Amino acid sequence: MILAAILAMVACLPAASAAGLTNATSPDLHANETSAQRDARMKWWMEARFGMFIHWDMSSLAGTEISWSRKSTRPLDVDKAPAGYVEDPVYDHLYERFNPTNFNATEWVRLARAAGMKYIVFTAKHHGGFCMWDTKLTTYSIMNTPFKRDVVGELADACHQAGMRFGLYYSPRDWHQPDYGVGDNTKYTTYMKGQLTELLTRYGRMDCLWFDGFGAGDSIKCWHADEILALVRRLQPHIVINNRCANLWFPGNNPPGVPPSLAADHDTPEGTIGAFQNNRPWETCHMIINTPGGYAWSYRSDQTSLRPFSECIQMLAGCATGDGNLLLDVGPNALGEIPADQAGRLREMGGWMRKNGESIYGTRGGPFHNGVWGGSTYEGNKVYLHVFKWDGDRRVLPPLKARIVKCSVEFQQTADAITLNLPPDKQDKTDTVVTLELSAPAADEMADGLPLGDKK
Ligand code: GLC
């Protein structure tokens, strides 16, 4: 699938040139930020570590994958072949029956909070082009369903009221809008700017914007990424933006001459735990639902299971120990409910977070390199080890320069190694969190920025 995507991309598109990037209509507010200013803007996001991704629209009525299950060819795009296609004439009329009367934004926000999640990112518009807000720019929106309620607006209000950070997923790809991909795409870009202006001026503070522009080839030029990003930053200067507007998230798709502001604020490893990286923020997006094809962002009637609790916790700890966030996705059903099994899993995670949150929130990844054994986070002089695998009753780690002044399990410290001891019946098979207190800041162990040890 990914290979097909790369090939399609390489085949269709010329490399972006710096020359195409100079026609911004407003100055880019983040282009000349100092790193201290950027850190201040990103602070809440870095500390949050855990967010809720929500993929939802009228595709939940069919119970097939959002957008990708519409059978038609997709302009400028590749085929992800999800299980279960819906013929276009059927897909295109689903919205006429979409009436999720049990939707309750406050409940969703309450659930995110119960899970220990600190922010929510919601699909305002997925690739299929259906709009979940009261847009004046197309009739293909929630306002023309029997439901007729502005879901984005209700979620924004509920988040603002609860002090939950709120952001939107907005797909630059649009397989429904007739101007999309026509000529130099200028007409469509104007549509996109109009929609983003609606979203960023009508609903109060927007904390993040999650673009998903992969697939349309040279999206830097295709949707004038420089202008789009400048517009977004002008309308919400504090906003945190992912790296998929200019399509720079795919390895190797970073042509020379591209200003760093186009790569925006963070990387987006998808469906996998990001590699240790503490010099640029990142966020893994992953799905809570399991299906035969293993690819399910939205509600699916072919769901086989949920990811087990232990896998969910190890994903979260795997991100935090690698210095990244986890954006865990749920798929509400056609009634507007986050199904009980998904909600249950999130509450279980919340229980774990209430006990172990100190080892996740507000920490940084390191000083040990994470891997299949587990990993570590730190804050000040404290190190939180997340041990997934023990070697019998031991876990041996690389040496530290500082002295361990306190440890929640038995340990030996020598110049060559740190050895932790814990009898198997005391080990937590999901994640044993061990706290160390050092005689000096943990960050000093990574003076060169690199974590200790290899990926064992
Ligand atoms: C992909 C998919 C999309 C999903 C997204 C989430 O790019 O096309 O369906 O919304 O990833 O990361």
CSV table of C-alpha atoms in Angstrom, one decimal, residues 17-186:
chain,number,residue,atom,x,y,z
A,17,SER,CA,11.2,24.2,-6.5
A,18,ALA,CA,11.9,27.0,-4.1
A,19,ALA,CA,10.7,29.4,-6.8
A,20,GLY,CA,7.2,28.1,-6.5
A,21,LEU,CA,7.0,29.0,-2.9
A,22,THR,CA,7.4,32.7,-2.9
A,23,ASN,CA,3.9,34.0,-3.7
A,24,ALA,CA,2.5,34.1,-0.2
A,25,THR,CA,-0.1,36.8,0.2
A,26,SER,CA,0.4,37.4,3.9
A,27,PRO,CA,3.6,37.0,6.0
A,28,ASP,CA,4.1,33.7,7.6
A,29,LEU,CA,3.9,34.3,11.4
A,30,HIS,CA,5.9,31.2,12.3
A,31,ALA,CA,8.6,31.6,9.7
A,32,ASN,CA,10.9,33.7,11.8
A,33,GLU,CA,10.0,32.4,15.2
A,34,THR,CA,13.0,31.9,17.6
A,35,SER,CA,13.3,28.4,19.0
A,36,ALA,CA,12.3,29.9,22.4
A,37,GLN,CA,9.1,31.3,20.9
A,38,ARG,CA,8.3,28.0,19.2
A,39,ASP,CA,8.9,26.0,22.4
A,40,ALA,CA,6.5,28.4,24.3
A,41,ARG,CA,3.9,27.9,21.6
A,42,MET,CA,4.3,24.1,21.6
A,43,LYS,CA,4.6,23.7,25.4
A,44,TRP,CA,1.0,22.5,26.1
A,45,TRP,CA,1.2,20.1,23.2
A,46,MET,CA,4.6,18.6,24.3
A,47,GLU,CA,3.3,18.2,27.9
A,48,ALA,CA,0.0,16.7,26.8
A,49,ARG,CA,1.4,13.5,25.3
A,50,PHE,CA,-2.0,11.8,24.7
A,51,GLY,CA,-4.8,13.0,22.5
A,52,MET,CA,-8.0,11.6,20.9
A,53,PHE,CA,-8.4,11.4,17.2
A,54,ILE,CA,-11.9,11.1,15.9
A,55,HIS,CA,-12.8,10.0,12.4
A,56,TRP,CA,-16.5,10.4,11.8
A,57,ASP,CA,-19.0,11.3,9.1
A,58,MET,CA,-21.9,9.6,7.3
A,59,SER,CA,-19.7,6.7,6.1
A,60,SER,CA,-20.5,5.3,9.6
A,61,LEU,CA,-23.9,4.5,8.2
A,62,ALA,CA,-22.3,2.0,5.7
A,63,GLY,CA,-19.8,0.9,8.4
A,64,THR,CA,-17.0,1.0,5.8
A,65,GLU,CA,-13.8,3.0,5.8
A,66,ILE,CA,-14.2,6.8,5.7
A,67,SER,CA,-13.8,8.2,2.2
A,68,TRP,CA,-11.6,5.3,1.0
A,69,SER,CA,-14.6,3.0,0.6
A,70,ARG,CA,-16.2,5.2,-2.0
A,71,LYS,CA,-15.6,3.1,-5.1
A,72,SER,CA,-14.7,5.7,-7.7
A,73,THR,CA,-11.3,6.7,-9.0
A,74,ARG,CA,-9.9,9.4,-6.9
A,75,PRO,CA,-8.4,12.4,-8.7
A,76,LEU,CA,-4.7,12.6,-8.2
A,77,ASP,CA,-4.7,9.7,-5.8
A,78,VAL,CA,-3.9,6.1,-5.1
A,79,ASP,CA,-6.1,3.2,-4.1
A,80,LYS,CA,-5.9,2.0,-0.5
A,81,ALA,CA,-8.3,-0.9,-1.2
A,82,PRO,CA,-10.1,-1.0,2.1
A,83,ALA,CA,-12.3,-4.0,2.8
A,84,GLY,CA,-15.7,-3.2,1.5
A,85,TYR,CA,-16.5,-0.7,-1.2
A,86,VAL,CA,-19.6,1.3,-1.6
A,87,GLU,CA,-20.8,2.1,-5.0
A,88,ASP,CA,-20.6,5.9,-5.6
A,89,PRO,CA,-24.3,6.5,-6.1
A,90,VAL,CA,-24.9,4.8,-2.7
A,91,TYR,CA,-22.0,6.5,-1.0
A,92,ASP,CA,-22.9,9.9,-2.4
A,93,HIS,CA,-26.4,9.7,-0.9
A,94,LEU,CA,-25.6,8.4,2.5
A,95,TYR,CA,-25.6,11.8,4.0
A,96,GLU,CA,-29.3,12.2,3.1
A,97,ARG,CA,-30.0,9.6,5.8
A,98,PHE,CA,-27.3,10.7,8.3
A,99,ASN,CA,-29.1,11.5,11.6
A,100,PRO,CA,-26.9,10.7,14.6
A,101,THR,CA,-29.4,11.7,17.2
A,102,ASN,CA,-27.4,10.4,20.1
A,103,PHE,CA,-24.4,12.7,19.4
A,104,ASN,CA,-23.5,14.5,22.5
A,105,ALA,CA,-20.3,16.6,22.3
A,106,THR,CA,-20.1,16.9,26.1
A,107,GLU,CA,-20.1,13.2,26.5
A,108,TRP,CA,-17.2,12.7,24.0
A,109,VAL,CA,-15.2,15.3,25.7
A,110,ARG,CA,-15.9,13.7,29.1
A,111,LEU,CA,-14.8,10.4,27.7
A,112,ALA,CA,-11.5,11.9,26.4
A,113,ARG,CA,-10.9,13.3,29.8
A,114,ALA,CA,-11.7,10.0,31.5
A,115,ALA,CA,-9.1,8.4,29.2
A,116,GLY,CA,-6.5,10.9,30.4
A,117,MET,CA,-6.4,12.5,26.9
A,118,LYS,CA,-5.5,16.2,26.8
A,119,TYR,CA,-6.6,17.2,23.4
A,120,ILE,CA,-9.1,16.2,20.7
A,121,VAL,CA,-8.6,16.3,16.9
A,122,PHE,CA,-11.8,15.9,14.8
A,123,THR,CA,-12.3,15.3,11.1
A,124,ALA,CA,-14.0,18.5,9.9
A,125,LYS,CA,-13.5,17.2,6.4
A,126,HIS,CA,-12.0,13.9,5.3
A,127,HIS,CA,-10.7,13.1,1.8
A,128,GLY,CA,-14.3,12.4,0.7
A,129,GLY,CA,-15.1,16.1,1.0
A,130,PHE,CA,-18.1,15.9,3.3
A,131,CYS,CA,-18.1,18.8,5.7
A,132,MET,CA,-19.1,18.4,9.4
A,133,TRP,CA,-19.7,22.1,10.0
A,134,ASP,CA,-22.1,24.7,8.7
A,135,THR,CA,-20.0,25.7,5.7
A,136,LYS,CA,-21.4,28.2,3.3
A,137,LEU,CA,-19.2,27.0,0.5
A,138,THR,CA,-20.8,23.7,-0.4
A,139,THR,CA,-24.1,22.0,0.2
A,140,TYR,CA,-22.3,18.7,0.9
A,141,SER,CA,-22.4,19.2,4.6
A,142,ILE,CA,-23.9,18.2,7.8
A,143,MET,CA,-26.4,21.0,7.5
A,144,ASN,CA,-28.1,19.2,4.6
A,145,THR,CA,-28.6,15.9,6.5
A,146,PRO,CA,-31.7,15.3,8.6
A,147,PHE,CA,-29.5,16.1,11.6
A,148,LYS,CA,-28.7,19.7,10.6
A,149,ARG,CA,-26.4,20.4,13.5
A,150,ASP,CA,-23.0,22.0,13.4
A,151,VAL,CA,-20.9,19.1,14.8
A,152,VAL,CA,-17.6,21.1,14.7
A,153,GLY,CA,-19.3,24.0,16.5
A,154,GLU,CA,-20.7,21.8,19.2
A,155,LEU,CA,-17.4,20.0,19.8
A,156,ALA,CA,-15.5,23.3,19.9
A,157,ASP,CA,-17.9,24.6,22.5
A,158,ALA,CA,-17.8,21.5,24.6
A,159,CYS,CA,-14.0,21.4,24.5
A,160,HIS,CA,-13.7,25.1,25.4
A,161,GLN,CA,-16.1,24.7,28.3
A,162,ALA,CA,-14.2,21.7,29.6
A,163,GLY,CA,-10.7,23.2,29.2
A,164,MET,CA,-9.9,20.5,26.6
A,165,ARG,CA,-7.6,21.5,23.8
A,166,PHE,CA,-9.3,21.2,20.4
A,167,GLY,CA,-8.1,20.9,16.9
A,168,LEU,CA,-9.4,19.9,13.5
A,169,TYR,CA,-8.3,17.4,10.8
A,170,TYR,CA,-8.8,19.0,7.4
A,171,SER,CA,-8.1,17.1,4.3
A,172,PRO,CA,-6.6,19.2,1.4
A,173,ARG,CA,-7.5,16.2,-0.8
A,174,ASP,CA,-11.1,16.4,-1.8
A,175,TRP,CA,-12.6,13.8,-4.1
A,176,HIS,CA,-16.0,15.4,-4.2
A,177,GLN,CA,-15.3,19.1,-5.0
A,178,PRO,CA,-15.5,19.5,-8.8
A,179,ASP,CA,-12.6,22.0,-8.9
A,180,TYR,CA,-10.2,19.8,-7.1
A,181,GLY,CA,-7.2,18.9,-9.2
A,182,VAL,CA,-8.4,20.9,-12.2
A,183,GLY,CA,-5.6,22.9,-14.0
A,184,ASP,CA,-3.3,24.4,-11.5
A,185,ASN,CA,-5.8,23.9,-8.7
A,186,THR,CA,-6.1,27.6,-8.0
